[in-house]
Amino acid sequence: MSSSQILKGILEGCLLSIISKGETYGYEMMEKLNSYGFSMVSEGSIYPLLLRMKKEGLVTTSQKELPSGGPKRKYYSLTDKGRDELSEFKERWSDIANSVNKLLGEEG
Amino acid sequence: MKISKDSREFLENLRLYLFSSGKNGKEIEEIIGELEDHLFEAEKNGKNVEDIIGKTPKEYMEQIANEMSIDIKGLLKYIPIIVIGAFSYILLGDAIRGELEYSVFEMVGYPFIFLFSLLLTSVLFKYVASNKISKIKEWFMFGVMGSTPLVLFIALIFLDRFYHTPAIQLGVVGKVIAIILPILVFVGIAIWSKTWVSIVLPIILFFPEFILDRTDLVESTKLTVSGIIVPVCFVAYALIVMKIEKNKEKKLTEQ
């Protein structure tokens, strides 16, 4: 697995978590990621991921009119399958994080 | 939404790329709209299209395309219509000229040329959309795209004269069918696509020839007259369509 693939898996889990906190759209997700310090991902890279997540049935989308008028904006929300995937990701991640932290802690 | 020229160009290229990759039209518009929304917000915050896509346009387009499935149903709808439309055009032209004789060679060659040209167009469109190339190179590519079928047709005609294969000649009933069937196809396509193109184009291309053939003019005069009338009508029609489209756009933005 290349480093970008690991990052993709993590990014997918993070997106699931962001969407689980309430309906949101692409730019807002990116802002949230940035506010947590995810500067290593280019903004556009969330869209191929979102496409895949939708294809896998983890999220659904709906087009909503903006309050300011103008074109519609695409909002994402989590499906039941998406929620299951998120809790699985949380477990997997805490296992990995624990192991890596333990290992690195012993090293130092 | 007002976005920069670079962003607009990127989105147009992405649309062309996805379309040439045989993706679903509605899904294409969805992802384009979403990216447009993102680029608009990002540009307000001083970022540009390169910051957003991160890699080369080609890599990013590939990534998007990989997550979208090929729209087989859509392709099955469009390709036969293009092929049937093109055949109707050839058939009607031949019927008007009274040259309704087809060799086996031609009957195999025509579909082959069409499918090959479609494939070539799709490959070249994708290349032009995803690579930064000079305008000259771009025009050269489009030139290749446009002239390949023409060159292949000429090659087919010469080969056909050289190697004689069995031919089918249409009788009187065949001739009537060869005129009525293409007309029905053109009308059908016009209704299906809700545009007049498939009716207007054959009229522009065939009608002058049809009328001139029934006059006593010298052959060279006929050629000159149709050589002037056809392009003039063509340009006039293109201008009218452009004007109608512009008015439509105006109405849309005014709403």
CSV table of N, CA, C and O in Angstrom, one decimal, chain B residues 8-58:
chain,number,residue,atom,x,y,z
B,8,ARG,N,-12.7,28.2,-15.3
B,8,ARG,CA,-13.7,27.9,-16.3
B,8,ARG,C,-13.1,26.9,-17.3
B,8,ARG,O,-13.8,25.9,-17.7
B,9,GLU,N,-11.9,27.2,-17.7
B,9,GLU,CA,-11.3,26.4,-18.7
B,9,GLU,C,-11.0,25.0,-18.2
B,9,GLU,O,-11.3,24.0,-18.9
B,10,PHE,N,-10.6,24.9,-17.0
B,10,PHE,CA,-10.4,23.5,-16.4
B,10,PHE,C,-11.7,22.8,-16.4
B,10,PHE,O,-11.8,21.6,-16.7
B,11,LEU,N,-12.8,23.4,-16.0
B,11,LEU,CA,-14.1,22.7,-15.9
B,11,LEU,C,-14.6,22.3,-17.3
B,11,LEU,O,-15.1,21.2,-17.5
B,12,GLU,N,-14.4,23.2,-18.3
B,12,GLU,CA,-14.8,22.8,-19.7
B,12,GLU,C,-14.0,21.6,-20.1
B,12,GLU,O,-14.6,20.7,-20.8
B,13,ASN,N,-12.7,21.6,-19.8
B,13,ASN,CA,-11.8,20.5,-20.2
B,13,ASN,C,-12.3,19.2,-19.5
B,13,ASN,O,-12.3,18.1,-20.1
B,14,LEU,N,-12.6,19.3,-18.2
B,14,LEU,CA,-13.0,18.2,-17.5
B,14,LEU,C,-14.3,17.6,-18.1
B,14,LEU,O,-14.5,16.4,-18.2
B,15,ARG,N,-15.2,18.5,-18.4
B,15,ARG,CA,-16.5,18.0,-19.1
B,15,ARG,C,-16.2,17.3,-20.3
B,15,ARG,O,-16.8,16.2,-20.5
B,16,LEU,N,-15.3,17.8,-21.2
B,16,LEU,CA,-15.0,17.1,-22.4
B,16,LEU,C,-14.3,15.8,-22.2
B,16,LEU,O,-14.7,14.8,-22.8
B,17,TYR,N,-13.5,15.8,-21.2
B,17,TYR,CA,-12.7,14.5,-20.8
B,17,TYR,C,-13.7,13.4,-20.4
B,17,TYR,O,-13.7,12.3,-20.9
B,18,LEU,N,-14.6,13.8,-19.5
B,18,LEU,CA,-15.6,12.8,-19.0
B,18,LEU,C,-16.5,12.4,-20.0
B,18,LEU,O,-16.9,11.2,-20.1
B,19,PHE,N,-17.0,13.3,-20.9
B,19,PHE,CA,-17.9,13.0,-21.9
B,19,PHE,C,-17.2,12.1,-22.9
B,19,PHE,O,-17.9,11.1,-23.3
B,20,SER,N,-16.0,12.3,-23.3
B,20,SER,CA,-15.3,11.4,-24.2
B,20,SER,C,-15.0,10.1,-23.6
B,20,SER,O,-14.7,9.1,-24.3
B,21,SER,N,-15.0,10.0,-22.2
B,21,SER,CA,-14.8,8.7,-21.6
B,21,SER,C,-16.1,7.9,-21.5
B,21,SER,O,-16.1,6.9,-20.8
B,22,GLY,N,-17.2,8.5,-22.0
B,22,GLY,CA,-18.4,7.8,-22.0
B,22,GLY,C,-19.1,7.7,-20.7
B,22,GLY,O,-19.8,6.8,-20.3
B,23,LYS,N,-19.0,8.8,-19.9
B,23,LYS,CA,-19.7,8.9,-18.6
B,23,LYS,C,-21.1,9.5,-18.8
B,23,LYS,O,-21.3,10.2,-19.8
B,24,ASN,N,-21.9,9.3,-17.7
B,24,ASN,CA,-23.3,9.7,-17.8
B,24,ASN,C,-23.4,11.2,-17.8
B,24,ASN,O,-22.8,11.9,-16.9
B,25,GLY,N,-24.2,11.8,-18.7
B,25,GLY,CA,-24.2,13.3,-18.8
B,25,GLY,C,-24.7,14.0,-17.5
B,25,GLY,O,-24.2,15.0,-17.1
B,26,LYS,N,-25.7,13.4,-16.8
B,26,LYS,CA,-26.2,14.0,-15.6
B,26,LYS,C,-25.2,14.0,-14.5
B,26,LYS,O,-25.0,14.9,-13.8
B,27,GLU,N,-24.5,12.8,-14.4
B,27,GLU,CA,-23.4,12.7,-13.4
B,27,GLU,C,-22.3,13.7,-13.7
B,27,GLU,O,-21.7,14.3,-12.7
B,28,ILE,N,-22.0,13.9,-15.0
B,28,ILE,CA,-20.9,14.9,-15.3
B,28,ILE,C,-21.3,16.2,-14.8
B,28,ILE,O,-20.5,16.9,-14.2
B,29,GLU,N,-22.6,16.7,-15.2
B,29,GLU,CA,-23.0,18.0,-14.8
B,29,GLU,C,-23.0,18.1,-13.2
B,29,GLU,O,-22.7,19.2,-12.7
B,30,GLU,N,-23.3,17.0,-12.6
B,30,GLU,CA,-23.3,17.1,-11.1
B,30,GLU,C,-21.9,17.4,-10.5
B,30,GLU,O,-21.8,18.3,-9.7
B,31,ILE,N,-20.9,16.7,-11.0
B,31,ILE,CA,-19.6,16.9,-10.4
B,31,ILE,C,-19.0,18.2,-10.9
B,31,ILE,O,-18.3,18.9,-10.1
B,32,ILE,N,-19.3,18.6,-12.1
B,32,ILE,CA,-18.9,19.9,-12.6
B,32,ILE,C,-19.5,21.0,-11.8
B,32,ILE,O,-18.8,22.0,-11.3
B,33,GLY,N,-20.8,20.9,-11.5
B,33,GLY,CA,-21.4,21.9,-10.7
B,33,GLY,C,-20.8,22.0,-9.3
B,33,GLY,O,-20.7,23.1,-8.7
B,34,GLU,N,-20.5,20.8,-8.7
B,34,GLU,CA,-20.0,20.8,-7.4
B,34,GLU,C,-18.6,21.4,-7.4
B,34,GLU,O,-18.3,22.2,-6.5
B,35,LEU,N,-17.8,21.1,-8.4
B,35,LEU,CA,-16.4,21.7,-8.4
B,35,LEU,C,-16.5,23.2,-8.7
B,35,LEU,O,-15.7,24.0,-8.1
B,36,GLU,N,-17.5,23.6,-9.5
B,36,GLU,CA,-17.6,25.1,-9.7
B,36,GLU,C,-18.0,25.8,-8.4
B,36,GLU,O,-17.4,26.8,-8.1
B,37,ASP,N,-18.8,25.2,-7.7
B,37,ASP,CA,-19.2,25.8,-6.4
B,37,ASP,C,-17.9,25.9,-5.5
B,37,ASP,O,-17.7,26.9,-4.9
B,38,HIS,N,-17.1,24.8,-5.5
B,38,HIS,CA,-15.9,24.8,-4.7
B,38,HIS,C,-14.9,25.9,-5.1
B,38,HIS,O,-14.4,26.7,-4.4
B,39,LEU,N,-14.7,25.9,-6.5
B,39,LEU,CA,-13.8,26.9,-7.0
B,39,LEU,C,-14.2,28.3,-6.7
B,39,LEU,O,-13.4,29.2,-6.4
B,40,PHE,N,-15.5,28.6,-6.8
B,40,PHE,CA,-16.0,29.9,-6.5
B,40,PHE,C,-15.7,30.3,-5.1
B,40,PHE,O,-15.2,31.4,-4.8
B,41,GLU,N,-16.0,29.4,-4.1
B,41,GLU,CA,-15.7,29.7,-2.7
B,41,GLU,C,-14.2,29.8,-2.5
B,41,GLU,O,-13.7,30.7,-1.8
B,42,ALA,N,-13.4,29.0,-3.1
B,42,ALA,CA,-11.9,29.0,-3.0
B,42,ALA,C,-11.3,30.3,-3.5
B,42,ALA,O,-10.4,30.8,-2.9
B,43,GLU,N,-11.8,30.7,-4.7
B,43,GLU,CA,-11.3,31.9,-5.3
B,43,GLU,C,-11.6,33.1,-4.4
B,43,GLU,O,-10.8,34.1,-4.4
B,44,LYS,N,-12.7,33.1,-3.8
B,44,LYS,CA,-13.1,34.2,-2.9
B,44,LYS,C,-12.0,34.3,-1.8
B,44,LYS,O,-11.8,35.4,-1.2
B,45,ASN,N,-11.4,33.2,-1.4
B,45,ASN,CA,-10.4,33.2,-0.4
B,45,ASN,C,-9.0,33.2,-0.9
B,45,ASN,O,-8.0,32.8,-0.3
B,46,GLY,N,-8.9,33.6,-2.2
B,46,GLY,CA,-7.6,33.9,-2.8
B,46,GLY,C,-6.8,32.6,-3.2
B,46,GLY,O,-5.6,32.7,-3.4
B,47,LYS,N,-7.5,31.5,-3.4
B,47,LYS,CA,-6.9,30.3,-3.9
B,47,LYS,C,-7.2,30.2,-5.4
B,47,LYS,O,-8.1,30.7,-5.9
B,48,ASN,N,-6.3,29.4,-6.1
B,48,ASN,CA,-6.6,29.3,-7.6
B,48,ASN,C,-6.7,27.8,-7.9
B,48,ASN,O,-6.6,26.9,-7.0
B,49,VAL,N,-7.1,27.5,-9.1
B,49,VAL,CA,-7.5,26.2,-9.5
B,49,VAL,C,-6.3,25.2,-9.3
B,49,VAL,O,-6.6,24.0,-8.9
B,50,GLU,N,-5.1,25.6,-9.4
B,50,GLU,CA,-3.9,24.7,-9.2
B,50,GLU,C,-3.9,24.2,-7.7
B,50,GLU,O,-3.5,23.1,-7.4
B,51,ASP,N,-4.2,25.2,-6.8
B,51,ASP,CA,-4.2,24.8,-5.4
B,51,ASP,C,-5.3,23.7,-5.1
B,51,ASP,O,-5.1,22.9,-4.3
B,52,ILE,N,-6.3,23.8,-5.9
B,52,ILE,CA,-7.5,22.9,-5.6
B,52,ILE,C,-7.2,21.5,-6.1
B,52,ILE,O,-7.4,20.5,-5.4
B,53,ILE,N,-6.7,21.4,-7.4
B,53,ILE,CA,-6.6,20.1,-7.9
B,53,ILE,C,-5.3,19.4,-7.5
B,53,ILE,O,-5.1,18.2,-7.6
B,54,GLY,N,-4.3,20.2,-7.1
B,54,GLY,CA,-3.1,19.7,-6.5
B,54,GLY,C,-2.1,19.0,-7.4
B,54,GLY,O,-0.9,19.2,-7.3
B,55,LYS,N,-2.6,18.2,-8.4
B,55,LYS,CA,-1.7,17.5,-9.3
B,55,LYS,C,-1.8,18.2,-10.7
B,55,LYS,O,-2.3,19.3,-10.8
B,56,THR,N,-1.4,17.4,-11.7
B,56,THR,CA,-1.6,17.9,-13.1
B,56,THR,C,-3.1,17.7,-13.4
B,56,THR,O,-3.7,16.8,-12.8
B,57,PRO,N,-3.6,18.6,-14.3
B,57,PRO,CA,-5.1,18.4,-14.6
B,57,PRO,C,-5.4,17.0,-15.1
B,57,PRO,O,-6.4,16.4,-14.7
B,58,LYS,N,-4.4,16.4,-15.8
B,58,LYS,CA,-4.6,15.0,-16.4
B,58,LYS,C,-4.8,14.0,-15.2
B,58,LYS,O,-5.8,13.2,-15.3
